[in-house]
Amino acid sequence: MRKYRINEGVRINRDVKKRECAFTDVFEGFQQVQAVKRIFGKDTPKALAGLMVKVPSNARWGYMWVDEKKGVLVVNRSYLREGDIASLYLDVIHELVHIKQRMEGRDLFDEKYEYVDRPTEIEAYTVAAGEALRIGMSRRQVLKYLEIPGWLSGDVLKRLCRNIGM
Ligand SMILES: [Zn+2]
């Protein structure tokens, strides 16, 4: 983790036993991260303290997402255990943007738009990519972080990058 300029206090507890727990038990120190403070402003401690995380062990796909109905963060257990730590960190930032959008009553999965054109995604990807550059990733490393072979790659990835000004 120290390869990148990530706050000293940030810790990711990869070995969560429970299926549902407090965000702050799994993801420590995020209330001190500037990018997170910019998302929630003065409500940052309250927003994080009230957030729950679900860690299903039977998720066959996906990394991390927001359960829009319940307003909880969902993290694939195997991703939490084995995923690249910087990717996990940046995914948390991305999903916290969605948590804030949900608090504002916005539709996170507006089907009018394709995924990479959806305003809520563009906003979340912009924040996460900005943080990626800030912690010291090169543009190439950011692209590698964003790429999901077979889904978010090639021309689609290019379109996303254009949308977020990368
Ligand atoms: Zn998203």
mmCIF file of C-alpha atoms and ligand atoms in Angstrom:
data_model
loop_
_atom_site.group_PDB
_atom_site.id
_atom_site.type_symbol
_atom_site.label_atom_id
_atom_site.label_comp_id
_atom_site.label_asym_id
_atom_site.label_seq_id
_atom_site.Cartn_x
_atom_site.Cartn_y
_atom_site.Cartn_z
ATOM 1 C CA MET A 1 0.000 0.000 0.000
ATOM 2 C CA ARG A 2 2.914 2.369 0.764
ATOM 3 C CA LYS A 3 3.998 2.138 -2.829
ATOM 4 C CA TYR A 4 1.383 4.837 -3.311
ATOM 5 C CA ARG A 5 0.648 8.043 -1.420
ATOM 6 C CA ILE A 6 -2.263 6.629 0.521
ATOM 7 C CA ASN A 7 -2.939 8.070 3.994
ATOM 8 C CA GLU A 8 -1.023 6.367 6.807
ATOM 9 C CA GLY A 9 -4.210 5.538 8.688
ATOM 10 C CA VAL A 10 -5.921 3.693 5.864
ATOM 11 C CA ARG A 11 -6.272 -0.041 6.518
ATOM 12 C CA ILE A 12 -8.306 -2.629 4.694
ATOM 13 C CA ASN A 13 -9.356 -5.578 6.780
ATOM 14 C CA ARG A 14 -9.301 -8.381 4.240
ATOM 15 C CA ASP A 15 -10.226 -11.146 6.637
ATOM 16 C CA VAL A 16 -13.765 -10.221 7.596
ATOM 17 C CA LYS A 17 -15.598 -13.100 9.234
ATOM 18 C CA LYS A 18 -19.110 -11.706 9.238
ATOM 19 C CA ARG A 19 -21.316 -11.294 6.218
ATOM 20 C CA GLU A 20 -22.415 -7.844 7.240
ATOM 21 C CA CYS A 21 -20.445 -5.316 9.235
ATOM 22 C CA ALA A 22 -19.775 -1.634 9.717
ATOM 23 C CA PHE A 23 -17.906 0.095 6.897
ATOM 24 C CA THR A 24 -15.383 1.448 9.390
ATOM 25 C CA ASP A 25 -14.544 -2.101 10.583
ATOM 26 C CA VAL A 26 -13.558 -3.185 7.080
ATOM 27 C CA PHE A 27 -12.217 0.070 5.685
ATOM 28 C CA GLU A 28 -10.350 2.000 8.360
ATOM 29 C CA GLY A 29 -9.146 5.552 8.117
ATOM 30 C CA PHE A 30 -11.123 6.669 5.081
ATOM 31 C CA GLN A 31 -12.651 9.557 7.043
ATOM 32 C CA GLN A 32 -9.187 11.171 6.880
ATOM 33 C CA VAL A 33 -8.862 10.891 3.104
ATOM 34 C CA GLN A 34 -9.239 14.270 1.363
ATOM 35 C CA ALA A 35 -11.073 12.754 -1.612
ATOM 36 C CA VAL A 36 -13.644 11.277 0.785
ATOM 37 C CA LYS A 37 -13.988 14.559 2.672
ATOM 38 C CA ARG A 38 -14.686 16.250 -0.629
ATOM 39 C CA ILE A 39 -17.511 13.775 -1.297
ATOM 40 C CA PHE A 40 -19.360 14.140 2.021
ATOM 41 C CA GLY A 41 -18.063 17.454 3.349
ATOM 42 C CA LYS A 42 -18.687 18.013 7.043
ATOM 43 C CA ASP A 43 -20.970 14.965 7.116
ATOM 44 C CA THR A 44 -18.047 12.625 6.384
ATOM 45 C CA PRO A 45 -17.740 10.988 9.848
ATOM 46 C CA LYS A 46 -21.501 10.541 10.104
ATOM 47 C CA ALA A 47 -21.862 9.172 6.582
ATOM 48 C CA LEU A 48 -19.114 6.586 7.083
ATOM 49 C CA ALA A 49 -20.227 5.648 10.606
ATOM 50 C CA GLY A 50 -23.730 4.913 9.334
ATOM 51 C CA LEU A 51 -22.625 2.837 6.366
ATOM 52 C CA MET A 52 -22.843 -0.950 6.379
ATOM 53 C CA VAL A 53 -20.868 -3.369 4.244
ATOM 54 C CA LYS A 54 -22.078 -6.723 3.006
ATOM 55 C CA VAL A 55 -19.449 -9.302 2.150
ATOM 56 C CA PRO A 56 -21.143 -12.163 0.331
ATOM 57 C CA SER A 57 -19.038 -15.272 -0.187
ATOM 58 C CA ASN A 58 -21.169 -16.561 -3.013
ATOM 59 C CA ALA A 59 -20.931 -13.648 -5.457
ATOM 60 C CA ARG A 60 -19.854 -15.201 -8.744
ATOM 61 C CA TRP A 61 -19.013 -11.926 -10.465
ATOM 62 C CA GLY A 62 -18.423 -8.310 -9.663
ATOM 63 C CA TYR A 63 -16.015 -6.560 -7.353
ATOM 64 C CA MET A 64 -17.742 -3.868 -5.368
ATOM 65 C CA TRP A 65 -21.075 -2.132 -5.797
ATOM 66 C CA VAL A 66 -23.847 -0.307 -3.977
ATOM 67 C CA ASP A 67 -27.080 -2.079 -3.141
ATOM 68 C CA GLU A 68 -29.304 0.794 -4.219
ATOM 69 C CA LYS A 69 -32.369 -0.406 -2.317
ATOM 70 C CA LYS A 70 -30.636 -0.878 1.026
ATOM 71 C CA GLY A 71 -27.928 1.722 0.672
ATOM 72 C CA VAL A 72 -25.168 -0.678 1.675
ATOM 73 C CA LEU A 73 -21.808 -1.263 0.077
ATOM 74 C CA VAL A 74 -21.350 -4.810 -1.225
ATOM 75 C CA VAL A 75 -17.888 -6.292 -1.612
ATOM 76 C CA ASN A 76 -17.220 -9.633 -3.201
ATOM 77 C CA ARG A 77 -15.446 -11.650 -0.499
ATOM 78 C CA SER A 78 -12.806 -13.108 -2.775
ATOM 79 C CA TYR A 79 -12.039 -9.639 -4.152
ATOM 80 C CA LEU A 80 -11.680 -8.292 -0.624
ATOM 81 C CA ARG A 81 -9.315 -11.161 0.228
ATOM 82 C CA GLU A 82 -7.202 -11.274 -2.882
ATOM 83 C CA GLY A 83 -7.768 -8.095 -4.866
ATOM 84 C CA ASP A 84 -5.025 -5.590 -5.524
ATOM 85 C CA ILE A 85 -4.971 -3.247 -2.550
ATOM 86 C CA ALA A 86 -4.772 -0.009 -4.561
ATOM 87 C CA SER A 87 -7.707 -1.156 -6.693
ATOM 88 C CA LEU A 88 -9.733 -1.898 -3.571
ATOM 89 C CA TYR A 89 -8.861 1.529 -2.199
ATOM 90 C CA LEU A 90 -9.912 3.296 -5.408
ATOM 91 C CA ASP A 91 -13.065 1.203 -5.746
ATOM 92 C CA VAL A 92 -14.091 2.290 -2.243
ATOM 93 C CA ILE A 93 -13.677 5.930 -3.273
ATOM 94 C CA HIS A 94 -15.730 5.270 -6.428
ATOM 95 C CA GLU A 95 -18.522 3.568 -4.485
ATOM 96 C CA LEU A 96 -18.593 6.263 -1.817
ATOM 97 C CA VAL A 97 -19.463 8.720 -4.590
ATOM 98 C CA HIS A 98 -22.445 6.475 -5.381
ATOM 99 C CA ILE A 99 -23.411 6.375 -1.696
ATOM 100 C CA LYS A 100 -23.484 10.173 -1.697
ATOM 101 C CA GLN A 101 -25.480 10.245 -4.950
ATOM 102 C CA ARG A 102 -27.986 7.866 -3.412
ATOM 103 C CA MET A 103 -28.282 10.096 -0.349
ATOM 104 C CA GLU A 104 -29.177 12.885 -2.762
ATOM 105 C CA GLY A 105 -31.907 10.736 -4.245
ATOM 106 C CA ARG A 106 -30.267 10.239 -7.603
ATOM 107 C CA ASP A 107 -30.905 7.197 -9.782
ATOM 108 C CA LEU A 108 -27.656 5.225 -9.763
ATOM 109 C CA PHE A 109 -28.621 2.833 -12.512
ATOM 110 C CA ASP A 110 -30.390 5.091 -14.996
ATOM 111 C CA GLU A 111 -30.929 2.767 -17.949
ATOM 112 C CA LYS A 112 -31.386 5.723 -20.299
ATOM 113 C CA TYR A 113 -27.622 5.760 -20.482
ATOM 114 C CA GLU A 114 -25.070 3.167 -21.281
ATOM 115 C CA TYR A 115 -22.758 2.403 -18.376
ATOM 116 C CA VAL A 116 -19.809 4.531 -19.499
ATOM 117 C CA ASP A 117 -22.060 7.469 -20.427
ATOM 118 C CA ARG A 118 -24.136 7.495 -17.243
ATOM 119 C CA PRO A 119 -23.663 10.777 -15.341
ATOM 120 C CA THR A 120 -23.447 9.011 -11.951
ATOM 121 C CA GLU A 121 -20.686 6.723 -13.276
ATOM 122 C CA ILE A 122 -18.787 9.534 -14.958
ATOM 123 C CA GLU A 123 -18.781 11.389 -11.652
ATOM 124 C CA ALA A 124 -17.606 8.332 -9.673
ATOM 125 C CA TYR A 125 -14.921 7.435 -12.219
ATOM 126 C CA THR A 126 -13.713 11.037 -12.350
ATOM 127 C CA VAL A 127 -13.208 11.122 -8.583
ATOM 128 C CA ALA A 128 -11.527 7.684 -8.478
ATOM 129 C CA ALA A 129 -9.220 8.387 -11.433
ATOM 130 C CA GLY A 130 -8.273 11.754 -9.949
ATOM 131 C CA GLU A 131 -7.394 10.028 -6.685
ATOM 132 C CA ALA A 132 -5.426 7.382 -8.594
ATOM 133 C CA LEU A 133 -3.254 10.076 -10.145
ATOM 134 C CA ARG A 134 -2.915 11.832 -6.810
ATOM 135 C CA ILE A 135 -1.626 8.736 -5.008
ATOM 136 C CA GLY A 136 1.034 8.417 -7.675
ATOM 137 C CA MET A 137 -0.288 6.122 -10.375
ATOM 138 C CA SER A 138 0.851 6.811 -13.893
ATOM 139 C CA ARG A 139 -1.753 7.322 -16.608
ATOM 140 C CA ARG A 140 -0.945 3.839 -17.833
ATOM 141 C CA GLN A 141 -1.522 2.363 -14.362
ATOM 142 C CA VAL A 142 -4.848 4.182 -14.112
ATOM 143 C CA LEU A 143 -5.938 2.684 -17.427
ATOM 144 C CA LYS A 144 -4.918 -0.746 -16.187
ATOM 145 C CA TYR A 145 -6.921 -0.160 -13.021
ATOM 146 C CA LEU A 146 -10.001 0.869 -15.025
ATOM 147 C CA GLU A 147 -9.806 -1.959 -17.520
ATOM 148 C CA ILE A 148 -11.975 -5.026 -17.033
ATOM 149 C CA PRO A 149 -11.137 -7.426 -19.868
ATOM 150 C CA GLY A 150 -14.172 -8.448 -21.841
ATOM 151 C CA TRP A 151 -16.335 -5.715 -20.395
ATOM 152 C CA LEU A 152 -14.613 -2.403 -19.884
ATOM 153 C CA SER A 153 -11.880 -2.447 -22.495
ATOM 154 C CA GLY A 154 -11.015 -1.326 -26.007
ATOM 155 C CA ASP A 155 -13.308 1.320 -27.464
ATOM 156 C CA VAL A 156 -15.630 1.291 -24.456
ATOM 157 C CA LEU A 157 -12.721 2.051 -22.144
ATOM 158 C CA LYS A 158 -11.588 4.768 -24.531
ATOM 159 C CA ARG A 159 -15.070 6.318 -24.389
ATOM 160 C CA LEU A 160 -15.044 6.246 -20.599
ATOM 161 C CA CYS A 161 -11.618 7.913 -20.564
ATOM 162 C CA ARG A 162 -12.846 10.610 -22.900
ATOM 163 C CA ASN A 163 -15.918 11.139 -20.687
ATOM 164 C CA ILE A 164 -13.820 11.559 -17.561
ATOM 165 C CA GLY A 165 -11.194 13.698 -19.264
ATOM 166 C CA MET A 166 -8.348 11.194 -19.027
HETATM 167 ZN ZN ZN B 1 -19.962 3.004 -10.395
#
